[in-house]
mmCIF file of C-alpha atoms in Angstrom:
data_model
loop_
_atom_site.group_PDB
_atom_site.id
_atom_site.type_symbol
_atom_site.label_atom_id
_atom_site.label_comp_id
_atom_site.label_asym_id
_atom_site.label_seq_id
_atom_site.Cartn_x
_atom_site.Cartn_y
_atom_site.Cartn_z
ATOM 1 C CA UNK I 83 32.135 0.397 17.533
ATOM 2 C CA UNK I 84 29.313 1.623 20.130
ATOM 3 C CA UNK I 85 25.897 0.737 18.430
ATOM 4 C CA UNK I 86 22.511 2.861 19.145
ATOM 5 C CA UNK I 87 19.017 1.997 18.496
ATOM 6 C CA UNK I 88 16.063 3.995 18.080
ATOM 7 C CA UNK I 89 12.497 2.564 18.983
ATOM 8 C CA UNK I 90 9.151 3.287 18.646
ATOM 9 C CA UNK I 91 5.678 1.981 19.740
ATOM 10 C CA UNK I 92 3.312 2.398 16.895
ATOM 11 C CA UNK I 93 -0.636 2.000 17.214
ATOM 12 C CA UNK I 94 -2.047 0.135 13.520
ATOM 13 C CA UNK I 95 -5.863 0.529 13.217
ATOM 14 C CA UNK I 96 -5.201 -1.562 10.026
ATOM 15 C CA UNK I 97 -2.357 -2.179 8.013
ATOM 16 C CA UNK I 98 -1.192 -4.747 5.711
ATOM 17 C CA UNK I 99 1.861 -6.422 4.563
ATOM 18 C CA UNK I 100 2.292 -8.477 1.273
ATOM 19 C CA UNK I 101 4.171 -11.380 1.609
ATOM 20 C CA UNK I 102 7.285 -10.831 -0.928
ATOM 21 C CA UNK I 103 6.500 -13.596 -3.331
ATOM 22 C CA UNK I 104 2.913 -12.792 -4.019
ATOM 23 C CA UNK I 105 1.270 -9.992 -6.321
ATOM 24 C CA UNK I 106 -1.924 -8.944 -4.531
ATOM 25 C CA UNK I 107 -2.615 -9.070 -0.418
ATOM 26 C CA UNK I 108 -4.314 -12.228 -0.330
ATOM 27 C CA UNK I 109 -2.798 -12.840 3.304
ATOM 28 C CA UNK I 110 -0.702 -10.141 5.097
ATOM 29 C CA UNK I 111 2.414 -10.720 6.824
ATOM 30 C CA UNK I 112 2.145 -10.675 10.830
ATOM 31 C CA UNK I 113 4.495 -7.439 11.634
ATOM 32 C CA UNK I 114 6.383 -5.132 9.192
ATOM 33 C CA UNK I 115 9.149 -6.993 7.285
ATOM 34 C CA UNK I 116 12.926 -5.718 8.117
ATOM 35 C CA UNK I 117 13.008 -3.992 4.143
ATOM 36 C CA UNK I 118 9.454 -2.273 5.496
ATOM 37 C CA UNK I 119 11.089 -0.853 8.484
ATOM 38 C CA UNK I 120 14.082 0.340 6.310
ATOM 39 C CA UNK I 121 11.956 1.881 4.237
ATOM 40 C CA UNK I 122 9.767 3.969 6.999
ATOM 41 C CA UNK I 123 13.095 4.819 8.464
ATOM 42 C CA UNK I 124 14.244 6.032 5.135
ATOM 43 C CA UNK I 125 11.192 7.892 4.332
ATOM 44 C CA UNK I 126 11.691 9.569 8.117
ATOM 45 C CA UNK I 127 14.663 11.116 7.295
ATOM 46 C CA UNK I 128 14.306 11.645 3.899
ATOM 47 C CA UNK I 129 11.539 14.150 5.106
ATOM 48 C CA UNK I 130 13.063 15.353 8.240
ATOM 49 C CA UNK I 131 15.998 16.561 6.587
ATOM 50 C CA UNK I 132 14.821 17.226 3.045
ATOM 51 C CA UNK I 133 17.298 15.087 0.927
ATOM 52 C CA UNK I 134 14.549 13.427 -0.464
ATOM 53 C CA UNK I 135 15.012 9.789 -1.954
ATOM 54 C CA UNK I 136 19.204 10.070 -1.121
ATOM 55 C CA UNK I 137 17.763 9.231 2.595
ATOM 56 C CA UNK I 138 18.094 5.544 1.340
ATOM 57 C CA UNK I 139 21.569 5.315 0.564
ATOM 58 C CA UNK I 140 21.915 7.049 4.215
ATOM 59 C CA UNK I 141 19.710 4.139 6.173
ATOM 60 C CA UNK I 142 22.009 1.296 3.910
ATOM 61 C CA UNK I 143 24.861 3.280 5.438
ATOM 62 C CA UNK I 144 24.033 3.537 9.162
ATOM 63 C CA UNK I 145 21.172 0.599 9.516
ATOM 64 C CA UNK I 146 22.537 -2.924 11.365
ATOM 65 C CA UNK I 147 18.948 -4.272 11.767
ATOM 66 C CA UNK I 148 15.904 -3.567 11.815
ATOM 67 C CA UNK I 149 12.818 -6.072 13.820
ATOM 68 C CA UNK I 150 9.320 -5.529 14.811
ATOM 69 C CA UNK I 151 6.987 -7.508 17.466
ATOM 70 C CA UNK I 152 3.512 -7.460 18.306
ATOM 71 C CA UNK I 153 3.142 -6.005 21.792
ATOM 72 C CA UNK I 154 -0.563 -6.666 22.627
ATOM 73 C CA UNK I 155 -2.503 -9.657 23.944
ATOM 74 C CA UNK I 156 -3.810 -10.488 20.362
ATOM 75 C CA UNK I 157 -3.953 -8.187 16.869
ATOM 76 C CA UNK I 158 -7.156 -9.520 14.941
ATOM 77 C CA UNK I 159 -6.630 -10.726 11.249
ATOM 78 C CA UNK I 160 -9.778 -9.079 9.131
ATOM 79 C CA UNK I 161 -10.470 -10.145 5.877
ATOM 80 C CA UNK I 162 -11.753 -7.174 3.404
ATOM 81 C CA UNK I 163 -13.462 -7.122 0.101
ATOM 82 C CA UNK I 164 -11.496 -4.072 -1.791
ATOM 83 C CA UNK I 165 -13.317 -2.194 -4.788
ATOM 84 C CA UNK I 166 -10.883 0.244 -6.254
ATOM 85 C CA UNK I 167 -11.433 2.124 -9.483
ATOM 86 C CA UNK I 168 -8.612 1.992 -12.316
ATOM 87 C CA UNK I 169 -9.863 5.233 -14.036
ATOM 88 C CA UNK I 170 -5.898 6.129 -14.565
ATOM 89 C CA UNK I 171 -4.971 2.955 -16.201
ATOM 90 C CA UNK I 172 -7.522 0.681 -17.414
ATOM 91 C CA UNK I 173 -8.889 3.622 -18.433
ATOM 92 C CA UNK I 174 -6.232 4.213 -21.508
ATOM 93 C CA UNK I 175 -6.002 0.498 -22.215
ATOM 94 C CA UNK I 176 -7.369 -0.612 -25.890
ATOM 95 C CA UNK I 177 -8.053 -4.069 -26.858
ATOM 96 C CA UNK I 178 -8.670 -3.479 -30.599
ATOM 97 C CA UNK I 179 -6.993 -1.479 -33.099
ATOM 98 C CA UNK I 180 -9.296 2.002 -33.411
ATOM 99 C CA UNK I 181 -11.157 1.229 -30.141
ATOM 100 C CA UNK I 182 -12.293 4.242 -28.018
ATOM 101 C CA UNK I 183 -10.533 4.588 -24.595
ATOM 102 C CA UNK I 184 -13.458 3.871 -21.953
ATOM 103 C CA UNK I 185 -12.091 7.002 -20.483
ATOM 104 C CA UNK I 186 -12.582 8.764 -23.400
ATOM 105 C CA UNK I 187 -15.804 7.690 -23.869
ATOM 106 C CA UNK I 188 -16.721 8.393 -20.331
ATOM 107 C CA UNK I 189 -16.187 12.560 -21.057
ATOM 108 C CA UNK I 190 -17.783 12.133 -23.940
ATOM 109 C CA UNK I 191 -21.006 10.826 -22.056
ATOM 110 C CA UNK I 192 -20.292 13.228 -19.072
ATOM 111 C CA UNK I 193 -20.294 16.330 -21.695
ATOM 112 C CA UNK I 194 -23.433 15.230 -23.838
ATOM 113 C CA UNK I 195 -25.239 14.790 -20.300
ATOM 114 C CA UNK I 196 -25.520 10.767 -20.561
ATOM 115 C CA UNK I 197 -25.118 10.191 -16.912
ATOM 116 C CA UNK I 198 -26.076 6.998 -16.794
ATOM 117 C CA UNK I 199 -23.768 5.134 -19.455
ATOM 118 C CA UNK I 200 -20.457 7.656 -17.635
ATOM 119 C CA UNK I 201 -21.405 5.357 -14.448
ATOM 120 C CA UNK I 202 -21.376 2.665 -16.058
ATOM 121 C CA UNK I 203 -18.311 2.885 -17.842
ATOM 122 C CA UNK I 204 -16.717 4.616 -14.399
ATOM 123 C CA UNK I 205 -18.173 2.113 -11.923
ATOM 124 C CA UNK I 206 -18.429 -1.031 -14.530
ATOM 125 C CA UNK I 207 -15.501 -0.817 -16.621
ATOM 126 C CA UNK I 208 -13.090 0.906 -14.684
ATOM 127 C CA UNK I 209 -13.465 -1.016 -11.450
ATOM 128 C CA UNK I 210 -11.959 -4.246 -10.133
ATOM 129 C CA UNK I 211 -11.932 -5.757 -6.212
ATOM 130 C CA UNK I 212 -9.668 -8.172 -4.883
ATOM 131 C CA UNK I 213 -9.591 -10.386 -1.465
ATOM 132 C CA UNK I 214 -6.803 -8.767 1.247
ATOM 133 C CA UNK I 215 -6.377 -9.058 4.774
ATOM 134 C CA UNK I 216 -5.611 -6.902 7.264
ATOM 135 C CA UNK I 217 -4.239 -6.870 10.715
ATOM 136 C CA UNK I 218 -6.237 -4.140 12.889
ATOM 137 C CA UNK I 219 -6.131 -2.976 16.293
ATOM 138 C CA UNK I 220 -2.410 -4.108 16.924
ATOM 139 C CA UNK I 221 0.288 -2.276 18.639
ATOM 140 C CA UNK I 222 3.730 -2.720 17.384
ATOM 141 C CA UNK I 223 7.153 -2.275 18.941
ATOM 142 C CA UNK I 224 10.015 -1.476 15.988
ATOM 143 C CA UNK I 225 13.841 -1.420 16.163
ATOM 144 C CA UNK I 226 16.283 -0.122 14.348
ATOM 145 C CA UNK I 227 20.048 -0.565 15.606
ATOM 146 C CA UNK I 228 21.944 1.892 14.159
ATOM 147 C CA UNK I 229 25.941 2.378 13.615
ATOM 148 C CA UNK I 230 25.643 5.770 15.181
ATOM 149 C CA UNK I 231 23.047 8.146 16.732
ATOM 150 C CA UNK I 232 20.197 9.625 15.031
ATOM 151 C CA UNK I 233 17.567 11.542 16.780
ATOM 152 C CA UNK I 234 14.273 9.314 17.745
ATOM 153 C CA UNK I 235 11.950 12.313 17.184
ATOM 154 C CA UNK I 236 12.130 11.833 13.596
ATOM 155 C CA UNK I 237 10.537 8.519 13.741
ATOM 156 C CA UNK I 238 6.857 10.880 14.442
ATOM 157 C CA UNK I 239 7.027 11.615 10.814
ATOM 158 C CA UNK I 240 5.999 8.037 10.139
ATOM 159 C CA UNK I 241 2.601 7.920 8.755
ATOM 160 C CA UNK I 242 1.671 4.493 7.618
ATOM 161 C CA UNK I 243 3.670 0.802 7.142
ATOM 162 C CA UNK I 244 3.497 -1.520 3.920
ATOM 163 C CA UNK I 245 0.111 -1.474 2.191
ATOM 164 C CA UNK I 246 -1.368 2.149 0.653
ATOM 165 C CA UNK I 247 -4.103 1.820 3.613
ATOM 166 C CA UNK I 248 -2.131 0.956 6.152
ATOM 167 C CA UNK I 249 -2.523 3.741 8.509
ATOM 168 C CA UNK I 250 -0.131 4.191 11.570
ATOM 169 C CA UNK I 251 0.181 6.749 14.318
ATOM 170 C CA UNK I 252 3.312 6.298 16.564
ATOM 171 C CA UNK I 253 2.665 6.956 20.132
ATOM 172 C CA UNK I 254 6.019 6.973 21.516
ATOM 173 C CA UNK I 255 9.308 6.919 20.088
ATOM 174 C CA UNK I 256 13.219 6.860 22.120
ATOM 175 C CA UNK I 257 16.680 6.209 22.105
ATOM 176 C CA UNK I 258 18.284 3.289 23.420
ATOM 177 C CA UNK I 259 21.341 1.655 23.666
ATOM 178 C CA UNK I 260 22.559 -1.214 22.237
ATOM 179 C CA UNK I 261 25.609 -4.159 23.060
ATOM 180 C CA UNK I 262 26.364 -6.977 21.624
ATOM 181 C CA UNK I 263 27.097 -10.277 22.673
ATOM 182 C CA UNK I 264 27.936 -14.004 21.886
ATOM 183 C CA UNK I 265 25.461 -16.836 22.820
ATOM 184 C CA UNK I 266 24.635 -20.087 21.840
ATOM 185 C CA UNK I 267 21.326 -19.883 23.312
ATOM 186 C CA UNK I 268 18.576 -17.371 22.996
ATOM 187 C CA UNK I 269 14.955 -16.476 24.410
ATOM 188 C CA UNK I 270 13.556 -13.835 21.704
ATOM 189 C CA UNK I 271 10.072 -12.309 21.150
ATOM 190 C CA UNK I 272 11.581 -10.912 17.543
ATOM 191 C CA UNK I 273 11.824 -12.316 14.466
ATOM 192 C CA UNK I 274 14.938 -14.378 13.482
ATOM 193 C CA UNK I 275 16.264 -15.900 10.619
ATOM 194 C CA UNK I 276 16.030 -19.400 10.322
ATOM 195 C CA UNK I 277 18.426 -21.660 9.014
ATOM 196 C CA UNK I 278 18.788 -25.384 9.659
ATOM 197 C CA UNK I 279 22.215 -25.610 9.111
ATOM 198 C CA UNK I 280 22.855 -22.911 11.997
ATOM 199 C CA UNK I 281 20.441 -24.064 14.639
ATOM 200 C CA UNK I 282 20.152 -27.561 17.129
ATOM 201 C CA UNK I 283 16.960 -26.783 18.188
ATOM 202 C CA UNK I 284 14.140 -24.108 18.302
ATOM 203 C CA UNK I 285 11.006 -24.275 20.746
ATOM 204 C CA UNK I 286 7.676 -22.431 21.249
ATOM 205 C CA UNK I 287 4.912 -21.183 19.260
ATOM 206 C CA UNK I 288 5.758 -19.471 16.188
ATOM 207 C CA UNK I 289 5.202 -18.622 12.460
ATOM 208 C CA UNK I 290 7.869 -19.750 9.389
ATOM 209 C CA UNK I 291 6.884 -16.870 6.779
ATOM 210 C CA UNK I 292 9.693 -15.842 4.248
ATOM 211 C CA UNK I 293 10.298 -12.016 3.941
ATOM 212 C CA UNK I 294 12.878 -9.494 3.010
ATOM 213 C CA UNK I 295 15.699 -8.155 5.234
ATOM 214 C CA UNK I 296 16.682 -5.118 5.600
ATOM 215 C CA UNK I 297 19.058 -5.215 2.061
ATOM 216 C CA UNK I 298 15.858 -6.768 0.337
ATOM 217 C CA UNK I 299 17.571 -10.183 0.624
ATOM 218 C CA UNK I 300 14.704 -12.769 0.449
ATOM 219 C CA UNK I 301 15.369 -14.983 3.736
ATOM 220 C CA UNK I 302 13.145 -17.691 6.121
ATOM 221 C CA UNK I 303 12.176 -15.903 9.230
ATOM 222 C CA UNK I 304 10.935 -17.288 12.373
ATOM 223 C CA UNK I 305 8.181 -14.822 14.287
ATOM 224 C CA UNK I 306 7.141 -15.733 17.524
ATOM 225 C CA UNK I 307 3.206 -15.545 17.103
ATOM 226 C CA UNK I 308 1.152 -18.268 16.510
ATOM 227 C CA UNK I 309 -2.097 -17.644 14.141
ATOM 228 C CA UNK I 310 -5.157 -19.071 16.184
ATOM 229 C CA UNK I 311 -9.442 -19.030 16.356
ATOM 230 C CA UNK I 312 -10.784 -17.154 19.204
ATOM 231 C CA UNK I 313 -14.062 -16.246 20.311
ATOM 232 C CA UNK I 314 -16.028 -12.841 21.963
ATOM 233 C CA UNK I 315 -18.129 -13.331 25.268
ATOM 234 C CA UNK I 316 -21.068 -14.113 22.946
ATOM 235 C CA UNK I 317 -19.121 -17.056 20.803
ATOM 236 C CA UNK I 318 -18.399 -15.234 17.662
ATOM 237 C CA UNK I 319 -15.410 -16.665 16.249
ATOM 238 C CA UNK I 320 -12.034 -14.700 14.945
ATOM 239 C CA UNK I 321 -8.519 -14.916 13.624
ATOM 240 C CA UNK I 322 -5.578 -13.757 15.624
ATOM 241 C CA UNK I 323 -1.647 -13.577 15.500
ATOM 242 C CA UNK I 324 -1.195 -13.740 19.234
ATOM 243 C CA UNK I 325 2.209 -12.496 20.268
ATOM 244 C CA UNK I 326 5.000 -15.779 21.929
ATOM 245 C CA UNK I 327 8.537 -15.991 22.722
ATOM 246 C CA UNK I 328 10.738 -18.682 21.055
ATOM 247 C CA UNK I 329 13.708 -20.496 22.339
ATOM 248 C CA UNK I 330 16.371 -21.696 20.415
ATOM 249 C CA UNK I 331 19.741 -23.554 20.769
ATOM 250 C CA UNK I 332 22.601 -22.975 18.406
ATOM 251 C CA UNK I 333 25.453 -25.125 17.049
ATOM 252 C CA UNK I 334 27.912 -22.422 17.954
ATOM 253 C CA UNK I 335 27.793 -18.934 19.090
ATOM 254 C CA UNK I 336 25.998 -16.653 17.152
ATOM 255 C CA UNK I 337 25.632 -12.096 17.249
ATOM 256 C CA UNK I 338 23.189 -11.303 19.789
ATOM 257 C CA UNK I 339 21.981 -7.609 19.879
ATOM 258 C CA UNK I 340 20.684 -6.488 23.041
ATOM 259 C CA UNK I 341 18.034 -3.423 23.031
ATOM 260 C CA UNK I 342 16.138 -2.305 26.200
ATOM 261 C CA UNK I 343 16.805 -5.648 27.735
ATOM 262 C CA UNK I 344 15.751 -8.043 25.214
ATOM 263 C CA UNK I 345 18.047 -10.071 22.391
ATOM 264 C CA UNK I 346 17.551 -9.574 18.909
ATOM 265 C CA UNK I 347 19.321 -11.645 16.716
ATOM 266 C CA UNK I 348 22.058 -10.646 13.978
ATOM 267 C CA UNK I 349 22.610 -12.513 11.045
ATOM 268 C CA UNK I 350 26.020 -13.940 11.774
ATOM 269 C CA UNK I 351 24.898 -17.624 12.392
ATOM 270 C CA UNK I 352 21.345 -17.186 11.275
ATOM 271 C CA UNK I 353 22.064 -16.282 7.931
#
């Protein structure tokens, strides 16, 4: 079966990722996870061709894998201080039996002209904030191997990755095609799977984060990026993933993909 991929280079003035097992962003994953690239490639066609939320069951169909790599020199990690209002559900919530809604009793000030006790019900009451971190001024490369073609123009249509912030604009998108081979070696700047049992040895700078695949499977991945401190010209210190390349040695051949000239690893032997 002849295999195609679809790519796409995708500028991220910020986004962020939760990590699967957590409930807020406290820290955001490096890159999109595989089940956030199945997703945006779901959404894609679900919009380019109108079928609406059947466009999943069509990516399960025709989707082999699905990576993501960090293509410039470093992509800064920014913490951020979110205040959002809950107006919609904290709003309706009572604590007591007979208690008045606060959003209730916010109209009620906003129509007998109490201004300032309907701000601070809105901006008292009905906010929270939480810690989350964001990646900003990255560049991504995403690939999807697919079990047939599918036109790459679609992939424009993507508006933002993981987080509700998370604000993307894809600057170039193509087709490509895609073999597949055996190794028991491989040099990879994508993610892989890691499993113990599967490898003999693994080298290079890189980050063990768990995350979904692309069935929502929750699996240890290997990223090659290494979190580090930097500094600007005038010594103030940052946070960076900075993009690497990993080597690794396998017990016995394993399913390389191979997209544009670089491996990507399948799951047979890594899973």
């Amino acid at each position: 079966m002849a295999l195609k991929a679809i790519c796409a280079k995708i500028s991220t003035p910020i986004f962020s990722i939760k990590h699967p097992e957590v409930f807020q962003i406290a820290a955001s994953l490096p890159i999109p996870q595989p089940s956030t690239l199945t997703g945006a490639l779901a959404y894609c066609i679900g919009v380019h061709s109108r079928m609406g939320l059947k466009a999943k069951d069509e990516v399960e169909r025709m989707l082999v894998l699905a990576r993501a790599k960090i293509l410039n020199e470093v992509a800064v990690v920014t913490p951020i201080m979110l205040r959002r209002f809950r107006v919609l559900d904290k709003g309706f919530e009572t604590k007591r039996k007979g208690e008045i809604p606060a959003y209730k009793r916010a109209c009620d000030a906003l129509s007998s002209g109490d201004f300032d006790y309907y701000r601070r019900v809105i901006e008292v009451e009905l906010t929270d904030a939480l810690y989350r971190e964001y990646v900003t001024a990255a560049t991504i490369e995403c690939v999807w191997i697919l079990r047939e073609p599918l036109d790459h123009k679609l992939l424009y249509l993507l508006q933002r990755l993981g987080d509700t912030e998370s604000l993307v604009t894809v600057m170039e998108a193509w087709s490509a095609d895609c073999s597949v081979k055996e190794v028991d070696s491989l040099r990879t700047e994508y993610p892989m799977v890691l499993d113990p049992d599967a490898l003999t040895s693994i080298g290079g700078d890189y980050t063990v984060v768990k995350m979904c695949d692309e069935h929502r499977i929750l699996r240890t991945f290997c990223i090659p990026c290494k979190k580090d401190v930097l500094s600007t010209p005038d010594g103030v210190k940052y946070f960076a993933y900075v993009p690497t390349s990993i080597e690794a040695e396998f017990k016995k051949p394993v399913e390389v993909f191979t997209v544009d000239g670089e491996d990507l690893l399948g799951y047979e032997g890594g899973a």
